[in-house]
Short mmCIF file of N, CA, C and O in Angstrom, two decimals:
data_model
loop_
_atom_site.label_atom_id
_atom_site.label_comp_id
_atom_site.label_asym_id
_atom_site.label_seq_id
_atom_site.Cartn_x
_atom_site.Cartn_y
_atom_site.Cartn_z
N GLY A 1 6.99 23.39 8.70
CA GLY A 1 6.66 24.44 7.77
C GLY A 1 7.08 24.14 6.34
O GLY A 1 7.04 25.02 5.51
N VAL A 2 7.49 22.92 6.04
CA VAL A 2 7.92 22.57 4.70
C VAL A 2 6.83 21.75 4.03
O VAL A 2 6.34 20.77 4.58
N GLY A 3 6.41 22.17 2.83
CA GLY A 3 5.45 21.39 2.05
C GLY A 3 6.19 20.47 1.10
O GLY A 3 7.08 20.91 0.38
N MET A 4 5.85 19.19 1.11
CA MET A 4 6.54 18.23 0.25
C MET A 4 5.72 17.84 -0.96
O MET A 4 6.20 17.12 -1.82
N GLY A 5 4.45 18.24 -1.04
CA GLY A 5 3.61 17.83 -2.16
C GLY A 5 3.17 16.39 -2.01
O GLY A 5 3.53 15.70 -1.06
N MET A 6 2.38 15.94 -2.95
CA MET A 6 1.87 14.56 -2.93
C MET A 6 2.84 13.64 -3.65
O MET A 6 3.46 14.02 -4.63
N THR A 7 2.99 12.45 -3.13
CA THR A 7 3.87 11.46 -3.75
C THR A 7 3.07 10.20 -4.08
O THR A 7 1.97 10.01 -3.59
N ALA A 8 3.65 9.36 -4.90
CA ALA A 8 3.00 8.10 -5.25
C ALA A 8 4.01 6.97 -5.07
O ALA A 8 5.20 7.17 -5.32
N PRO A 9 3.55 5.82 -4.65
CA PRO A 9 2.16 5.53 -4.36
C PRO A 9 1.77 5.95 -2.95
O PRO A 9 2.62 6.12 -2.09
N VAL A 10 0.47 6.09 -2.73
CA VAL A 10 -0.08 6.13 -1.39
C VAL A 10 -0.32 4.67 -1.04
O VAL A 10 -0.98 3.95 -1.78
N SER A 11 0.28 4.24 0.05
CA SER A 11 0.27 2.83 0.40
C SER A 11 -0.50 2.63 1.71
O SER A 11 -0.21 3.29 2.70
N ILE A 12 -1.46 1.73 1.68
CA ILE A 12 -2.24 1.41 2.87
C ILE A 12 -1.90 -0.02 3.26
O ILE A 12 -2.01 -0.94 2.44
N THR A 13 -1.46 -0.19 4.50
CA THR A 13 -1.22 -1.54 5.01
C THR A 13 -2.53 -2.06 5.55
O THR A 13 -3.12 -1.48 6.46
N ALA A 14 -3.03 -3.12 4.93
CA ALA A 14 -4.29 -3.73 5.32
C ALA A 14 -4.00 -4.97 6.16
O ALA A 14 -3.12 -5.77 5.82
N PHE A 15 -4.75 -5.11 7.24
CA PHE A 15 -4.64 -6.26 8.10
C PHE A 15 -5.95 -7.05 7.93
O PHE A 15 -6.98 -6.65 8.46
N PRO A 16 -5.93 -8.14 7.15
CA PRO A 16 -7.18 -8.83 6.82
C PRO A 16 -7.79 -9.54 8.01
O PRO A 16 -7.10 -10.14 8.83
N ALA A 17 -9.12 -9.47 8.09
CA ALA A 17 -9.89 -10.22 9.09
C ALA A 17 -10.10 -11.64 8.56
O ALA A 17 -9.71 -11.96 7.44
N GLU A 18 -10.72 -12.47 9.37
CA GLU A 18 -10.97 -13.86 8.97
C GLU A 18 -11.72 -13.97 7.64
O GLU A 18 -11.45 -14.84 6.83
N ASP A 19 -12.67 -13.05 7.40
CA ASP A 19 -13.47 -13.11 6.18
C ASP A 19 -12.80 -12.39 5.00
O ASP A 19 -13.37 -12.28 3.93
N GLY A 20 -11.55 -11.89 5.19
CA GLY A 20 -10.83 -11.22 4.13
C GLY A 20 -11.00 -9.72 4.12
O GLY A 20 -10.24 -9.01 3.48
N SER A 21 -12.02 -9.19 4.82
CA SER A 21 -12.21 -7.74 4.87
C SER A 21 -11.11 -7.09 5.70
O SER A 21 -10.38 -7.77 6.42
N PHE A 22 -11.00 -5.78 5.61
CA PHE A 22 -10.01 -5.06 6.40
C PHE A 22 -10.44 -5.01 7.86
O PHE A 22 -11.61 -4.79 8.16
N GLN A 23 -9.49 -5.20 8.76
CA GLN A 23 -9.74 -4.89 10.16
C GLN A 23 -9.80 -3.38 10.28
O GLN A 23 -9.41 -2.66 9.37
N GLN A 24 -10.27 -2.88 11.38
CA GLN A 24 -10.35 -1.44 11.58
C GLN A 24 -8.97 -0.79 11.63
O GLN A 24 -8.83 0.39 11.40
N LYS A 25 -7.94 -1.56 11.91
CA LYS A 25 -6.58 -1.05 11.99
C LYS A 25 -5.97 -1.00 10.58
O LYS A 25 -5.83 -2.03 9.93
N VAL A 26 -5.66 0.19 10.10
CA VAL A 26 -4.94 0.35 8.84
C VAL A 26 -3.82 1.36 9.06
O VAL A 26 -3.84 2.15 9.99
N LYS A 27 -2.83 1.31 8.20
CA LYS A 27 -1.70 2.22 8.27
C LYS A 27 -1.50 2.82 6.89
O LYS A 27 -1.37 2.08 5.92
N VAL A 28 -1.52 4.15 6.81
CA VAL A 28 -1.34 4.84 5.53
C VAL A 28 0.11 5.34 5.48
O VAL A 28 0.60 5.95 6.43
N SER A 29 0.79 5.08 4.36
CA SER A 29 2.19 5.48 4.19
C SER A 29 2.33 6.32 2.93
O SER A 29 1.74 6.00 1.89
N LEU A 30 3.12 7.36 3.03
CA LEU A 30 3.45 8.22 1.91
C LEU A 30 4.96 8.22 1.73
O LEU A 30 5.70 8.27 2.71
N ARG A 31 5.41 8.20 0.50
CA ARG A 31 6.84 8.24 0.21
C ARG A 31 7.35 9.65 0.40
O ARG A 31 6.75 10.61 -0.07
N ILE A 32 8.48 9.79 1.09
CA ILE A 32 9.13 11.09 1.23
C ILE A 32 9.89 11.36 -0.06
O ILE A 32 10.68 10.51 -0.51
N PRO A 33 9.66 12.51 -0.71
CA PRO A 33 10.34 12.82 -1.98
C PRO A 33 11.86 12.74 -1.85
O PRO A 33 12.43 12.97 -0.77
N SER A 34 12.52 12.42 -2.95
CA SER A 34 13.97 12.20 -2.98
C SER A 34 14.77 13.32 -2.35
O SER A 34 15.72 13.08 -1.60
N GLN A 35 14.39 14.58 -2.62
CA GLN A 35 15.18 15.69 -2.11
C GLN A 35 15.12 15.80 -0.58
O GLN A 35 15.94 16.49 0.02
N PHE A 36 14.18 15.10 0.07
CA PHE A 36 14.06 15.14 1.53
C PHE A 36 14.51 13.84 2.18
O PHE A 36 14.45 13.72 3.42
N GLN A 37 14.94 12.86 1.41
CA GLN A 37 15.27 11.54 1.96
C GLN A 37 16.37 11.60 3.02
O GLN A 37 16.25 10.95 4.05
N ASP A 38 17.43 12.34 2.77
CA ASP A 38 18.55 12.36 3.71
C ASP A 38 18.23 13.12 5.00
O ASP A 38 18.80 12.81 6.05
N ASN A 39 17.35 14.11 4.92
CA ASN A 39 17.04 14.93 6.09
C ASN A 39 15.56 15.34 6.05
O ASN A 39 15.25 16.49 5.77
N PRO A 40 14.65 14.40 6.33
CA PRO A 40 13.23 14.73 6.23
C PRO A 40 12.82 15.74 7.30
O PRO A 40 13.35 15.74 8.41
N PRO A 41 11.88 16.63 6.96
CA PRO A 41 11.38 17.57 7.97
C PRO A 41 10.66 16.82 9.08
O PRO A 41 10.06 15.76 8.84
N CYS A 42 10.71 17.35 10.28
CA CYS A 42 10.05 16.72 11.42
C CYS A 42 8.55 17.02 11.39
O CYS A 42 8.17 18.19 11.27
N PRO A 43 7.71 16.00 11.52
CA PRO A 43 6.27 16.24 11.55
C PRO A 43 5.87 17.05 12.79
O PRO A 43 6.43 16.87 13.86
N THR A 44 4.90 17.93 12.63
CA THR A 44 4.39 18.69 13.77
C THR A 44 3.23 17.97 14.44
O THR A 44 2.87 18.30 15.56
N ASP A 45 2.66 16.98 13.78
CA ASP A 45 1.57 16.18 14.34
C ASP A 45 2.19 14.90 14.92
O ASP A 45 2.84 14.13 14.21
N GLU A 46 1.98 14.67 16.22
CA GLU A 46 2.59 13.51 16.90
C GLU A 46 2.10 12.16 16.38
O GLU A 46 2.75 11.15 16.60
N SER A 47 0.97 12.13 15.68
CA SER A 47 0.48 10.87 15.16
C SER A 47 1.20 10.45 13.88
O SER A 47 1.04 9.33 13.41
N ILE A 48 2.00 11.36 13.31
CA ILE A 48 2.74 11.06 12.09
C ILE A 48 4.15 10.62 12.46
O ILE A 48 4.86 11.31 13.21
N LYS A 49 4.54 9.49 11.97
CA LYS A 49 5.86 8.91 12.25
C LYS A 49 6.63 8.75 10.94
O LYS A 49 6.05 8.41 9.92
N ILE A 50 7.93 8.96 10.99
CA ILE A 50 8.79 8.69 9.84
C ILE A 50 9.43 7.33 10.05
O ILE A 50 10.06 7.09 11.08
N GLU A 51 9.23 6.45 9.09
CA GLU A 51 9.78 5.10 9.15
C GLU A 51 10.59 4.84 7.89
O GLU A 51 10.25 5.35 6.82
N GLU A 52 11.62 4.06 8.04
CA GLU A 52 12.37 3.63 6.87
C GLU A 52 11.89 2.24 6.49
O GLU A 52 11.91 1.32 7.31
N ARG A 53 11.43 2.10 5.26
CA ARG A 53 10.96 0.80 4.78
C ARG A 53 12.14 0.09 4.15
O ARG A 53 12.77 0.59 3.22
N GLN A 54 12.41 -1.09 4.66
CA GLN A 54 13.50 -1.90 4.13
C GLN A 54 13.13 -2.43 2.75
O GLN A 54 11.96 -2.52 2.40
N GLY A 55 14.15 -2.81 1.99
CA GLY A 55 13.89 -3.42 0.69
C GLY A 55 13.07 -4.69 0.86
O GLY A 55 13.15 -5.36 1.89
N MET A 56 12.26 -4.99 -0.12
CA MET A 56 11.41 -6.18 -0.04
C MET A 56 11.18 -6.73 -1.44
O MET A 56 11.29 -6.02 -2.43
N THR A 57 10.85 -7.99 -1.49
CA THR A 57 10.41 -8.62 -2.72
C THR A 57 8.91 -8.84 -2.56
O THR A 57 8.45 -9.28 -1.51
N ILE A 58 8.17 -8.51 -3.61
CA ILE A 58 6.71 -8.59 -3.51
C ILE A 58 6.12 -9.42 -4.63
O ILE A 58 6.72 -9.58 -5.69
N TYR A 59 4.94 -9.94 -4.37
CA TYR A 59 4.06 -10.49 -5.40
C TYR A 59 3.00 -9.41 -5.60
O TYR A 59 2.48 -8.85 -4.64
N SER A 60 2.68 -9.09 -6.84
CA SER A 60 1.82 -7.95 -7.10
C SER A 60 0.78 -8.23 -8.18
O SER A 60 1.02 -9.03 -9.08
N THR A 61 -0.34 -7.55 -8.06
CA THR A 61 -1.33 -7.52 -9.12
C THR A 61 -1.80 -6.08 -9.28
O THR A 61 -1.76 -5.31 -8.33
N GLN A 62 -2.18 -5.73 -10.49
CA GLN A 62 -2.55 -4.34 -10.82
C GLN A 62 -3.97 -4.30 -11.37
O GLN A 62 -4.42 -5.23 -12.05
N PHE A 63 -4.67 -3.20 -11.08
CA PHE A 63 -6.02 -3.00 -11.63
C PHE A 63 -6.30 -1.51 -11.73
O PHE A 63 -5.60 -0.69 -11.15
N GLY A 64 -7.31 -1.14 -12.49
CA GLY A 64 -7.64 0.26 -12.72
C GLY A 64 -8.88 0.70 -11.97
O GLY A 64 -9.46 -0.04 -11.19
N GLY A 65 -9.27 1.95 -12.21
CA GLY A 65 -10.48 2.50 -11.63
C GLY A 65 -10.24 3.20 -10.30
O GLY A 65 -9.12 3.27 -9.81
N TYR A 66 -11.32 3.72 -9.74
CA TYR A 66 -11.28 4.31 -8.41
C TYR A 66 -11.41 3.16 -7.40
O TYR A 66 -12.48 2.60 -7.22
N ALA A 67 -10.31 2.81 -6.75
CA ALA A 67 -10.28 1.64 -5.88
C ALA A 67 -10.99 1.90 -4.56
O ALA A 67 -10.81 2.94 -3.93
N LYS A 68 -11.78 0.92 -4.16
CA LYS A 68 -12.44 0.91 -2.86
C LYS A 68 -11.93 -0.30 -2.08
O LYS A 68 -11.25 -1.16 -2.64
N GLU A 69 -12.28 -0.37 -0.82
CA GLU A 69 -11.86 -1.50 0.00
C GLU A 69 -12.23 -2.83 -0.64
O GLU A 69 -11.42 -3.75 -0.70
N THR A 70 -13.45 -2.92 -1.17
CA THR A 70 -13.88 -4.19 -1.78
C THR A 70 -13.02 -4.57 -2.98
O THR A 70 -12.77 -5.75 -3.21
N ASP A 71 -12.55 -3.57 -3.74
CA ASP A 71 -11.66 -3.86 -4.88
C ASP A 71 -10.35 -4.46 -4.39
O ASP A 71 -9.88 -5.46 -4.92
N TYR A 72 -9.76 -3.83 -3.37
CA TYR A 72 -8.49 -4.35 -2.84
C TYR A 72 -8.68 -5.76 -2.27
O TYR A 72 -7.85 -6.64 -2.49
N VAL A 73 -9.78 -5.99 -1.55
CA VAL A 73 -10.05 -7.31 -0.98
C VAL A 73 -10.20 -8.34 -2.10
O VAL A 73 -9.63 -9.44 -2.04
N ASN A 74 -10.96 -8.00 -3.16
CA ASN A 74 -11.16 -8.92 -4.28
C ASN A 74 -9.86 -9.23 -5.01
O ASN A 74 -9.59 -10.39 -5.37
N TYR A 75 -9.05 -8.20 -5.27
CA TYR A 75 -7.79 -8.43 -5.98
C TYR A 75 -6.78 -9.16 -5.10
O TYR A 75 -5.97 -9.95 -5.61
N ALA A 76 -6.83 -8.95 -3.80
CA ALA A 76 -5.97 -9.72 -2.89
C ALA A 76 -6.36 -11.20 -2.95
O ALA A 76 -5.49 -12.07 -2.98
N ALA A 77 -7.65 -11.49 -3.00
CA ALA A 77 -8.12 -12.88 -3.10
C ALA A 77 -7.68 -13.50 -4.43
O ALA A 77 -7.27 -14.66 -4.47
N LYS A 78 -7.75 -12.72 -5.51
CA LYS A 78 -7.30 -13.23 -6.81
C LYS A 78 -5.80 -13.51 -6.81
O LYS A 78 -5.34 -14.51 -7.36
N LEU A 79 -5.03 -12.61 -6.20
CA LEU A 79 -3.58 -12.80 -6.13
C LEU A 79 -3.26 -14.04 -5.29
O LEU A 79 -2.42 -14.86 -5.66
N LYS A 80 -3.95 -14.19 -4.17
CA LYS A 80 -3.76 -15.36 -3.31
C LYS A 80 -4.05 -16.65 -4.09
O LYS A 80 -3.29 -17.61 -4.03
N ALA A 81 -5.14 -16.66 -4.86
CA ALA A 81 -5.49 -17.84 -5.65
C ALA A 81 -4.45 -18.11 -6.73
O ALA A 81 -4.09 -19.27 -6.98
N ALA A 82 -3.94 -17.06 -7.37
CA ALA A 82 -2.94 -17.22 -8.43
C ALA A 82 -1.63 -17.78 -7.87
O ALA A 82 -0.95 -18.56 -8.54
N LEU A 83 -1.28 -17.40 -6.65
CA LEU A 83 -0.04 -17.86 -6.04
C LEU A 83 -0.14 -19.29 -5.54
O LEU A 83 0.86 -20.01 -5.48
N GLY A 84 -1.33 -19.72 -5.19
CA GLY A 84 -1.52 -21.07 -4.68
C GLY A 84 -0.87 -21.25 -3.32
O GLY A 84 -0.57 -20.29 -2.62
N SER A 85 -0.64 -22.49 -2.95
CA SER A 85 -0.11 -22.78 -1.62
C SER A 85 1.41 -22.85 -1.57
O SER A 85 2.00 -22.95 -0.49
N GLU A 86 2.07 -22.80 -2.70
CA GLU A 86 3.53 -22.94 -2.74
C GLU A 86 4.28 -21.65 -2.39
O GLU A 86 5.38 -21.70 -1.86
N ALA A 87 3.72 -20.50 -2.69
CA ALA A 87 4.42 -19.23 -2.48
C ALA A 87 4.41 -18.86 -0.99
O ALA A 87 3.39 -18.95 -0.33
N ALA A 88 5.57 -18.44 -0.50
CA ALA A 88 5.69 -18.02 0.90
C ALA A 88 5.64 -16.50 0.97
O ALA A 88 6.50 -15.81 0.42
N TYR A 89 4.60 -15.98 1.61
CA TYR A 89 4.45 -14.54 1.77
C TYR A 89 3.76 -14.26 3.09
O TYR A 89 3.14 -15.13 3.69
N ARG A 90 3.87 -13.01 3.55
CA ARG A 90 3.26 -12.59 4.81
C ARG A 90 1.74 -12.68 4.69
O ARG A 90 1.16 -12.12 3.78
N LYS A 91 1.12 -13.36 5.62
CA LYS A 91 -0.34 -13.51 5.61
C LYS A 91 -1.03 -12.53 6.55
O LYS A 91 -2.24 -12.35 6.49
N ASP A 92 -0.27 -11.89 7.45
CA ASP A 92 -0.86 -11.03 8.47
C ASP A 92 -1.17 -9.62 7.97
O ASP A 92 -1.88 -8.86 8.63
N PHE A 93 -0.64 -9.26 6.80
CA PHE A 93 -0.94 -7.96 6.20
C PHE A 93 -0.64 -8.00 4.72
O PHE A 93 0.03 -8.91 4.24
N TYR A 94 -1.15 -7.02 3.99
CA TYR A 94 -0.74 -6.79 2.61
C TYR A 94 -0.86 -5.30 2.33
O TYR A 94 -1.42 -4.55 3.13
N LEU A 95 -0.28 -4.87 1.23
CA LEU A 95 -0.22 -3.44 0.91
C LEU A 95 -1.13 -3.12 -0.27
O LEU A 95 -1.12 -3.82 -1.28
N CYS A 96 -1.92 -2.07 -0.11
CA CYS A 96 -2.83 -1.56 -1.14
C CYS A 96 -2.26 -0.23 -1.61
O CYS A 96 -2.07 0.68 -0.79
N ASN A 97 -1.98 -0.11 -2.89
CA ASN A 97 -1.29 1.07 -3.40
C ASN A 97 -2.10 1.77 -4.48
O ASN A 97 -2.60 1.13 -5.40
N GLY A 98 -2.18 3.08 -4.36
CA GLY A 98 -2.82 3.92 -5.37
C GLY A 98 -1.81 4.93 -5.89
O GLY A 98 -1.04 5.49 -5.12
N TYR A 99 -1.79 5.13 -7.19
CA TYR A 99 -0.77 5.97 -7.81
C TYR A 99 -1.29 7.29 -8.37
O TYR A 99 -0.49 8.10 -8.80
N ASP A 100 -2.59 7.51 -8.36
CA ASP A 100 -3.13 8.66 -9.09
C ASP A 100 -3.89 9.63 -8.18
O ASP A 100 -4.51 9.22 -7.21
N PRO A 101 -3.87 10.92 -8.55
CA PRO A 101 -4.65 11.91 -7.80
C PRO A 101 -6.15 11.68 -8.04
O PRO A 101 -6.54 11.12 -9.06
N PRO A 102 -6.99 12.13 -7.10
CA PRO A 102 -8.43 11.90 -7.23
C PRO A 102 -9.04 12.49 -8.50
O PRO A 102 -10.04 11.97 -9.00
N MET A 103 -8.46 13.56 -9.04
CA MET A 103 -9.06 14.20 -10.21
C MET A 103 -8.70 13.53 -11.53
O MET A 103 -9.14 13.97 -12.57
N LYS A 104 -7.94 12.44 -11.50
CA LYS A 104 -7.61 11.71 -12.73
C LYS A 104 -8.70 10.67 -12.98
O LYS A 104 -8.75 9.65 -12.29
N PRO A 105 -9.57 10.87 -13.97
CA PRO A 105 -10.69 9.95 -14.15
C PRO A 105 -10.37 8.67 -14.92
O PRO A 105 -11.05 7.66 -14.74
N TYR A 106 -9.37 8.68 -15.78
CA TYR A 106 -9.09 7.53 -16.64
C TYR A 106 -7.64 7.08 -16.48
O TYR A 106 -6.77 7.87 -16.14
N GLY A 107 -7.40 5.82 -16.79
CA GLY A 107 -6.04 5.29 -16.77
C GLY A 107 -5.46 5.19 -15.36
O GLY A 107 -4.25 5.31 -15.18
N ARG A 108 -6.30 4.96 -14.38
CA ARG A 108 -5.85 4.89 -12.99
C ARG A 108 -5.12 3.58 -12.73
O ARG A 108 -5.43 2.55 -13.32
N ARG A 109 -4.16 3.63 -11.81
CA ARG A 109 -3.36 2.45 -11.48
C ARG A 109 -3.44 2.18 -9.98
O ARG A 109 -3.17 3.06 -9.17
N ASN A 110 -3.78 0.97 -9.65
CA ASN A 110 -3.83 0.49 -8.26
C ASN A 110 -3.13 -0.87 -8.23
O ASN A 110 -3.15 -1.60 -9.22
N GLU A 111 -2.55 -1.19 -7.10
CA GLU A 111 -1.87 -2.47 -6.96
C GLU A 111 -2.12 -3.06 -5.57
O GLU A 111 -2.30 -2.33 -4.60
N VAL A 112 -2.08 -4.38 -5.50
CA VAL A 112 -2.05 -5.11 -4.24
C VAL A 112 -0.70 -5.79 -4.19
O VAL A 112 -0.27 -6.42 -5.17
N TRP A 113 0.00 -5.66 -3.04
CA TRP A 113 1.30 -6.30 -2.86
C TRP A 113 1.24 -7.27 -1.69
O TRP A 113 0.77 -6.93 -0.60
N PHE A 114 1.76 -8.48 -1.92
CA PHE A 114 2.03 -9.43 -0.84
C PHE A 114 3.55 -9.44 -0.69
O PHE A 114 4.27 -9.57 -1.67
N VAL A 115 4.03 -9.34 0.54
CA VAL A 115 5.47 -9.31 0.81
C VAL A 115 5.99 -10.73 0.94
O VAL A 115 5.52 -11.52 1.77
N LYS A 116 6.97 -11.06 0.10
CA LYS A 116 7.56 -12.40 0.11
C LYS A 116 8.32 -12.63 1.41
O LYS A 116 9.00 -11.74 1.91
N GLU A 117 8.17 -13.83 1.95
CA GLU A 117 8.91 -14.18 3.18
C GLU A 117 10.29 -14.68 2.84
O GLU A 117 10.54 -15.22 1.80
#
């Protein structure tokens, strides 16, 4: 019965297929606001799980606009190319992050994160 409001970023864990597109399996994550961090309310929907995300080091790229799957896939490919073969990062997934509400038409911020190994 507790409303926490919307938080940013909304983070989607993408599991890339062989061709770089998203597999059907995705995971959407929302940040629990600071005032609820120590004692988050229990979800009433069994499909919602509370997880603690450990600290991580990431490689990131940023872009604007209303992001679609193809945008995230393209920017992930650009980030992969920029990193080359020397950087060690998780290849089995990456994170797609959006920071803005749908009604914000300009100055939108989106990011792709690769998690450093």
